[in-house]
Tab-separated table of C-alpha atoms in Angstrom:
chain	number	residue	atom	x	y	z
K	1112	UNK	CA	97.012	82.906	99.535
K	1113	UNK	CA	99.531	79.864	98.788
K	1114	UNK	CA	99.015	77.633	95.569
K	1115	UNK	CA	101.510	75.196	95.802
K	1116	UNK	CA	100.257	72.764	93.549
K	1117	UNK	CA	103.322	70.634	91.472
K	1118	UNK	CA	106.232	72.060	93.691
K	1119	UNK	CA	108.189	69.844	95.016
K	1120	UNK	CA	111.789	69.799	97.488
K	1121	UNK	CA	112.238	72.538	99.772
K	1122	UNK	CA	114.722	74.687	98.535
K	1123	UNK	CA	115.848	75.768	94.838
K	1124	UNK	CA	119.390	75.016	93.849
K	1125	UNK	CA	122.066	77.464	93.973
K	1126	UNK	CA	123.115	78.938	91.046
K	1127	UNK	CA	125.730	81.742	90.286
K	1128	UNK	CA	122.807	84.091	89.315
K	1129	UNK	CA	120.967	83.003	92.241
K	1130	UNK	CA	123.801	82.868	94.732
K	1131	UNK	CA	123.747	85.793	97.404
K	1132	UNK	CA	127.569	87.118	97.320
K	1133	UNK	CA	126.983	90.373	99.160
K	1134	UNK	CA	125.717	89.962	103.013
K	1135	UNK	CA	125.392	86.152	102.056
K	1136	UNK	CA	123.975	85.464	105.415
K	1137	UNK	CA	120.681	87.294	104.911
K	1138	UNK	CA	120.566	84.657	101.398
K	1139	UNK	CA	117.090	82.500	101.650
K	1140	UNK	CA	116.566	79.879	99.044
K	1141	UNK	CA	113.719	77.700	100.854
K	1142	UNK	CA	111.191	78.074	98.606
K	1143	UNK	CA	108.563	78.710	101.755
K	1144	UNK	CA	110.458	81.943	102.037
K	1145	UNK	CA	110.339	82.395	98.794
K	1146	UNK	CA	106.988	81.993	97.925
K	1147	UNK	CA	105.238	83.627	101.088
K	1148	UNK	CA	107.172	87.139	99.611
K	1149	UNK	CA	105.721	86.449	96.333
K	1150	UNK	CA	102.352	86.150	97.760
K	1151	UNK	CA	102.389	88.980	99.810
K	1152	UNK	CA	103.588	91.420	96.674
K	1153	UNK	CA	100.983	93.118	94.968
K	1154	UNK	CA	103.217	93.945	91.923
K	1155	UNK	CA	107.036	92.789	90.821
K	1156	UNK	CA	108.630	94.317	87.930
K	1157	UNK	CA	109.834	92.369	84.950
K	1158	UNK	CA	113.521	93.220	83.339
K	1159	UNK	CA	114.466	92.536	80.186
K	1160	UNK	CA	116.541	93.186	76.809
K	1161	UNK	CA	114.046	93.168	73.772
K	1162	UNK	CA	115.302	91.341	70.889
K	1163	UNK	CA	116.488	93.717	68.003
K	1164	UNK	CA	116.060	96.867	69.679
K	1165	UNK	CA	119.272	98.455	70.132
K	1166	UNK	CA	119.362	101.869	71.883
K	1167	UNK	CA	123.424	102.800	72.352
K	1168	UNK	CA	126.825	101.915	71.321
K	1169	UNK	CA	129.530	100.497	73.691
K	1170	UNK	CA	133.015	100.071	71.659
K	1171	UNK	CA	131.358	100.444	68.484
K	1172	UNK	CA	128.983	97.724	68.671
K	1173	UNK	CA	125.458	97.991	69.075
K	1174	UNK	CA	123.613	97.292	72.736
K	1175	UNK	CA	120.379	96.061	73.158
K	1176	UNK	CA	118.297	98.402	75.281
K	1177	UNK	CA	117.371	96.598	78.923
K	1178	UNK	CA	113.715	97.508	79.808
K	1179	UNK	CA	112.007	97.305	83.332
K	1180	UNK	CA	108.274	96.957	83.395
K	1181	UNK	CA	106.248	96.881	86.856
K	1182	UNK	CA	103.719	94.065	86.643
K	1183	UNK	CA	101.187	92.178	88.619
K	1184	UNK	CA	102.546	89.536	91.287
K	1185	UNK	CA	100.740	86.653	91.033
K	1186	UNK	CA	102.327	83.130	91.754
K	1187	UNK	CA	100.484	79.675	91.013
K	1188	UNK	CA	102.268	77.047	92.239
K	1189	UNK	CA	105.481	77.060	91.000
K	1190	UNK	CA	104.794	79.575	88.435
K	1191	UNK	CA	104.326	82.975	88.303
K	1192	UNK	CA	101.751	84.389	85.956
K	1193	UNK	CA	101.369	87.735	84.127
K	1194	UNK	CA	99.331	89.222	81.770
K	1195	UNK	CA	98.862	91.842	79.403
K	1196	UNK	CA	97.928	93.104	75.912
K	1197	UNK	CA	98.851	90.859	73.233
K	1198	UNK	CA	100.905	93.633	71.579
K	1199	UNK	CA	102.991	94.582	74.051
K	1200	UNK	CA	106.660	94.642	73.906
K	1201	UNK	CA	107.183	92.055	77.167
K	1202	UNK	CA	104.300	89.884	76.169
K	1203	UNK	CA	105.752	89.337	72.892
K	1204	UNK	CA	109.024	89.217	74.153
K	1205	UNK	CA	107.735	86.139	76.968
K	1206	UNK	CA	105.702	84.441	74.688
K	1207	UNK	CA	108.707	84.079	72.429
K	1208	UNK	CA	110.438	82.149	75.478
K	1209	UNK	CA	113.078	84.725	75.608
K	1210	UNK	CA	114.547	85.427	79.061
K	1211	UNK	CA	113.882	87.657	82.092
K	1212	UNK	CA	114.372	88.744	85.280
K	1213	UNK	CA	112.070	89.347	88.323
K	1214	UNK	CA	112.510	91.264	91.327
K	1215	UNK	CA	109.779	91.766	94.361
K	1216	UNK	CA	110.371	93.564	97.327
K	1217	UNK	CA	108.606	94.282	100.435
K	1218	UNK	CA	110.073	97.083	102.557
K	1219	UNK	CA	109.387	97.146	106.282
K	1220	UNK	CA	110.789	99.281	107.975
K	1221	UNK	CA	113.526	102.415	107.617
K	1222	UNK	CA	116.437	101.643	110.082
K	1223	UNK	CA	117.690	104.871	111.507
K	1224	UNK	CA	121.642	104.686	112.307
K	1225	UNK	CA	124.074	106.678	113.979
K	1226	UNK	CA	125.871	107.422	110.957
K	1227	UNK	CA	124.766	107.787	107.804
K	1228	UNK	CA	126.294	104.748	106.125
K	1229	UNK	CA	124.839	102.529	108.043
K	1230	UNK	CA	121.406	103.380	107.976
K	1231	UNK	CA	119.154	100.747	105.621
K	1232	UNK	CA	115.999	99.149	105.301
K	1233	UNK	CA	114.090	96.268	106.386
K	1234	UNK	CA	113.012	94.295	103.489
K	1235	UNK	CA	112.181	90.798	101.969
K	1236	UNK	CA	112.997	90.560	98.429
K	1237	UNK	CA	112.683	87.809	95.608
K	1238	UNK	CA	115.134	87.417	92.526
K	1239	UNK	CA	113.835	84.997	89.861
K	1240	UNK	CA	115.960	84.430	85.917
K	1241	UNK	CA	114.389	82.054	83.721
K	1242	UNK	CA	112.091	81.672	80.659
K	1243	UNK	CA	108.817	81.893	80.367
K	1244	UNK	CA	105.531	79.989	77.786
K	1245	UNK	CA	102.785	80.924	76.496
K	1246	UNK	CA	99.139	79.963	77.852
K	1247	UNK	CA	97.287	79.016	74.834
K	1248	UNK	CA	94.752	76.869	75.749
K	1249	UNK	CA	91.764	78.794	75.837
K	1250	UNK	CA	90.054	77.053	79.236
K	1251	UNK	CA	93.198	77.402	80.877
K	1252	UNK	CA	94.005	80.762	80.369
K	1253	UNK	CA	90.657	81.227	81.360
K	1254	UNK	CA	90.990	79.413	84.825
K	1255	UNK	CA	94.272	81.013	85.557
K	1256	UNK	CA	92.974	84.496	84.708
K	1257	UNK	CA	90.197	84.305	87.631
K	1258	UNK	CA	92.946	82.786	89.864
K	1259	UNK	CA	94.775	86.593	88.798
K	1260	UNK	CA	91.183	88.020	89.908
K	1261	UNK	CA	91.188	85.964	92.908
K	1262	UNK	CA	94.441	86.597	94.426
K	1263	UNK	CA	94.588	90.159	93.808
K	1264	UNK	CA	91.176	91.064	95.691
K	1265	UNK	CA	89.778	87.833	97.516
K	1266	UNK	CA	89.014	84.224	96.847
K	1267	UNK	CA	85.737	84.208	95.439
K	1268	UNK	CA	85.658	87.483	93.541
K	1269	UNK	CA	85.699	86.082	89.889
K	1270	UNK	CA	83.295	84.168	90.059
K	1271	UNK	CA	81.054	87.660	91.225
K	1272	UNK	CA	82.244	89.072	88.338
K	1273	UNK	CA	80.942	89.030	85.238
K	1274	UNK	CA	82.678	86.125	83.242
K	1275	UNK	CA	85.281	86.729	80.970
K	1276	UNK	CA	84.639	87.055	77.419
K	1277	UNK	CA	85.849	84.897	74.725
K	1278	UNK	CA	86.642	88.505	73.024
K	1279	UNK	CA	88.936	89.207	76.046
K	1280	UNK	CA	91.113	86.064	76.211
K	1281	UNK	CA	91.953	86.470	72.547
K	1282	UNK	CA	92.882	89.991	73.574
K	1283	UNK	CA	95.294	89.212	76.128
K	1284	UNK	CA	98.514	87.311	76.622
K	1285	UNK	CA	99.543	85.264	79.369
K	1286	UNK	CA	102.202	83.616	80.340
K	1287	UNK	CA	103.913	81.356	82.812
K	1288	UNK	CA	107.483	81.831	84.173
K	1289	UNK	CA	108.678	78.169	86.170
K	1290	UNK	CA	109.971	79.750	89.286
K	1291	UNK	CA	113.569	77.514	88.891
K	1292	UNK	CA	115.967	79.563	89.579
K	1293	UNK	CA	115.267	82.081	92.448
K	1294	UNK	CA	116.683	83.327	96.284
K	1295	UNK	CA	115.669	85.702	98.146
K	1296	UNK	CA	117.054	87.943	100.739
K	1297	UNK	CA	116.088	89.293	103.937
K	1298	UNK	CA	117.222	92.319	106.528
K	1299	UNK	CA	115.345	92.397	109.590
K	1300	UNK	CA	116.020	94.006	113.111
K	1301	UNK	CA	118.172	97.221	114.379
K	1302	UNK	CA	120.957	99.413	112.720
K	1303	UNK	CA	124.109	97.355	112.648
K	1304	UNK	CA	126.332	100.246	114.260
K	1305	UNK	CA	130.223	100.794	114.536
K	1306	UNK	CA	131.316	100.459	117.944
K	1307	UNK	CA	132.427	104.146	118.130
K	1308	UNK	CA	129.486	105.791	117.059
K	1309	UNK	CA	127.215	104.486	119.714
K	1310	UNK	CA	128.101	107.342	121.609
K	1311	UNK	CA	127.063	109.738	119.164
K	1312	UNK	CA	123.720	111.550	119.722
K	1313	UNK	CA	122.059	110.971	117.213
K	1314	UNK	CA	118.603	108.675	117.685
K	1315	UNK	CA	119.016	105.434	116.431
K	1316	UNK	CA	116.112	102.508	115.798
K	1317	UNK	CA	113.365	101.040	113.328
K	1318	UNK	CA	110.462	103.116	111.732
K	1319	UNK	CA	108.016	100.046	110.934
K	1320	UNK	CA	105.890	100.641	107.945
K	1321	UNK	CA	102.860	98.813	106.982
K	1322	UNK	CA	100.431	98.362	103.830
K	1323	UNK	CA	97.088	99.216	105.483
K	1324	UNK	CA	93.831	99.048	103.901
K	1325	UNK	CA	91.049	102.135	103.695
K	1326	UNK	CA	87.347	102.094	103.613
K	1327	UNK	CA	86.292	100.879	100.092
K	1328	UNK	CA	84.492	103.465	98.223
K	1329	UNK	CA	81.488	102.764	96.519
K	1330	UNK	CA	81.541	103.014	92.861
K	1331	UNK	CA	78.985	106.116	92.299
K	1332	UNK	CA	77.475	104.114	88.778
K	1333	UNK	CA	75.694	101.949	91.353
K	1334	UNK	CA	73.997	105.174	92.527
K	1335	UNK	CA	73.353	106.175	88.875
K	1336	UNK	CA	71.588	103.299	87.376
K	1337	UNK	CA	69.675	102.467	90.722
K	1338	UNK	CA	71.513	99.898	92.565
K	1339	UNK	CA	71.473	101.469	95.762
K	1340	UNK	CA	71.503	98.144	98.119
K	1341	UNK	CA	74.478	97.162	96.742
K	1342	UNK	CA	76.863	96.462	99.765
K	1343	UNK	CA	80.853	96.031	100.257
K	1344	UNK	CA	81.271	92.177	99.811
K	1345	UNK	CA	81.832	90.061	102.373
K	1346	UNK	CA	84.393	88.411	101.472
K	1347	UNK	CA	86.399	91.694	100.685
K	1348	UNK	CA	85.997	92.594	104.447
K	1349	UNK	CA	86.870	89.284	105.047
K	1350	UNK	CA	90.068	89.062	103.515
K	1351	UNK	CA	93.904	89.916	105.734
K	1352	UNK	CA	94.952	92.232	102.647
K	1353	UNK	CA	91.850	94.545	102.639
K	1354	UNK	CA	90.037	94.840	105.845
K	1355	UNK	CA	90.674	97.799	106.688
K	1356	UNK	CA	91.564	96.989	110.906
K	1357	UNK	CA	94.417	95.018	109.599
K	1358	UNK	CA	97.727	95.574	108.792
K	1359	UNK	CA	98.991	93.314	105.618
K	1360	UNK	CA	103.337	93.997	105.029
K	1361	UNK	CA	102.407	93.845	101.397
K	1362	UNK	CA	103.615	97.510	99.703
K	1363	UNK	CA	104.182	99.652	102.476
K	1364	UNK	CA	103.228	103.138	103.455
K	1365	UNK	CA	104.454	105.410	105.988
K	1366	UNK	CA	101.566	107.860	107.156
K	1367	UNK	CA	104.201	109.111	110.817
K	1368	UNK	CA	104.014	112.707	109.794
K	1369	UNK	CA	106.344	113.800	112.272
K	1370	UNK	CA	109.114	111.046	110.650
K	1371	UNK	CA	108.242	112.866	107.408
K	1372	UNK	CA	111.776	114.655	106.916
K	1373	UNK	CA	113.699	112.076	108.331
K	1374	UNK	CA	112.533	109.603	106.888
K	1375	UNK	CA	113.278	111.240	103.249
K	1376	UNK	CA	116.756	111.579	104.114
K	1377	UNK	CA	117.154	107.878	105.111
K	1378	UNK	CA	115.501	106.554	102.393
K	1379	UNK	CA	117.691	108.620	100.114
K	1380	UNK	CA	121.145	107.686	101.871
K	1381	UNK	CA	119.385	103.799	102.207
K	1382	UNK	CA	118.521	103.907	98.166
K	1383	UNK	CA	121.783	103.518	96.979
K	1384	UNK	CA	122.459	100.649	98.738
K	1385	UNK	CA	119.493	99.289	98.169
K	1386	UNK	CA	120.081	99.397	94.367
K	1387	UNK	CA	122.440	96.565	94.520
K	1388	UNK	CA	121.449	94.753	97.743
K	1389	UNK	CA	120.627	91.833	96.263
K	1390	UNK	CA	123.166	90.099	94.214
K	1391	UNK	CA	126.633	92.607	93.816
């Protein structure tokens, strides 16, 4: 789903936050890249130090506490939205304008090398620093809530809801983060192996994986209170992320029994990498 309303130029500027230092050739900064990873990401988490909560000492002076909260991933236009109750320690923190970070990743595929150091991971990830406002404006927040409903099911599905109440808007925080200053970074293709252990016996390729829908499950309350003819929507079957014949690279599952054990050992030897693949 791309909303690409108010954006304008084709790439975000480099900045030393944004600048890919480590493998700088898999560095993307055209925002098409960047926003096609965002849309495909179901969730992104959200770091942060929260103001005036210190939780350690580091040469006698106090350190704030950083905090990493998964989220929602939905972008509109230039912005990426999230919600959540008004109460909550990043809401309050967001809404003050005080800054974050964001990180999405899609992984897919484990790369299997012929040494253990070079085995990795096929991924697309997104790193965004900035501020974020407030949503106020009641018919606003209100639009850009159902475009949340919308892009996490199908387009359409708000409005087959039943509309929000006033009760809930007041309830909830939202905010917008201006996606400024961002890059992303992308692996894809075989293990990169030294020329001396390609002799080595040891199998070497890709294990794609793939976010794959199941058959939707009826909610049984239909059953309860009599609505029986009730059906799946259409436009759920409809839609690339949940019909269930296709295969959407959005968070991705591995269901190759038989790569079961090896594929816990690479993803633990690939994990520490992966940590810091970014921006080191």
């Amino acid at each position: 789903m791309s909303h690409d309303i108010g954006c304008s130029g084709s790439s975000f500027m480099v900045t030393d936050r944004t600048k890919v230092k480590r493998l700088s050739e898999r560095g993307k900064y055209e925002k098409k890249v960047v926003y096609d990873i965002l849309d495909e990401c179901l969730t992104c988490v959200y770091s942060f130090c929260p103001v005036n909560k210190y939780g350690f000492r580091v040469d006698d002076q106090e350190v704030p506490t950083p905090m990493s909260i998964p989220q929602s991933c939905v972008r509109y236009g230039n912005y990426l939205l999230t919600h959540g109750k008004s109460n909550s320690t990043l809401m309050k923190h967001m809404a003050q304008g005080f800054p974050v970070s964001v990180a999405a990743t899609l992984i897919d595929g484990v790369v299997f090398a012929r040494s253990g150091f070079n085995h990795s991971m096929n991924y697309r990830s997104v790193v965004i620093y900035g501020t974020a406002e407030e949503v106020t404006n009641m018919e606003e927040k209100r639009k850009l809530l159902n475009h949340v409903i919308d892009h996490l099911t199908y387009p359409g599905r708000a409005k087959e809801c039943r509309p929000i109440a006033d009760a809930e808007l007041v309830s909830t925080t939202l905010t917008r983060l201006e996606i400024k200053e961002a890059s992303a970074k992308v692996r894809q293709g075989p293990p990169h192996d030294d020329k001396a252990d390609l002799s080595h016996p040891a199998w070497a390729g890709v294990v794609p994986l793939a976010f794959k829908a199941g058959t939707p499950i009826s909610d049984r309350a239909d059953s309860d209170i009599g609505m029986t003819s009730l059906s799946v929507p259409k436009g759920l079957l409809k839609s690339d992320r949940f019909n269930p014949t296709s295969n959407y690279n959005a968070v991705n599952i591995c269901c190759l029994k038989e790569w079961t054990p090896m594929i816990a050992l690479s993803v633990a030897i690939a994990s520490v990498s992966l940590l810091v693949f970014h921006i080191k």
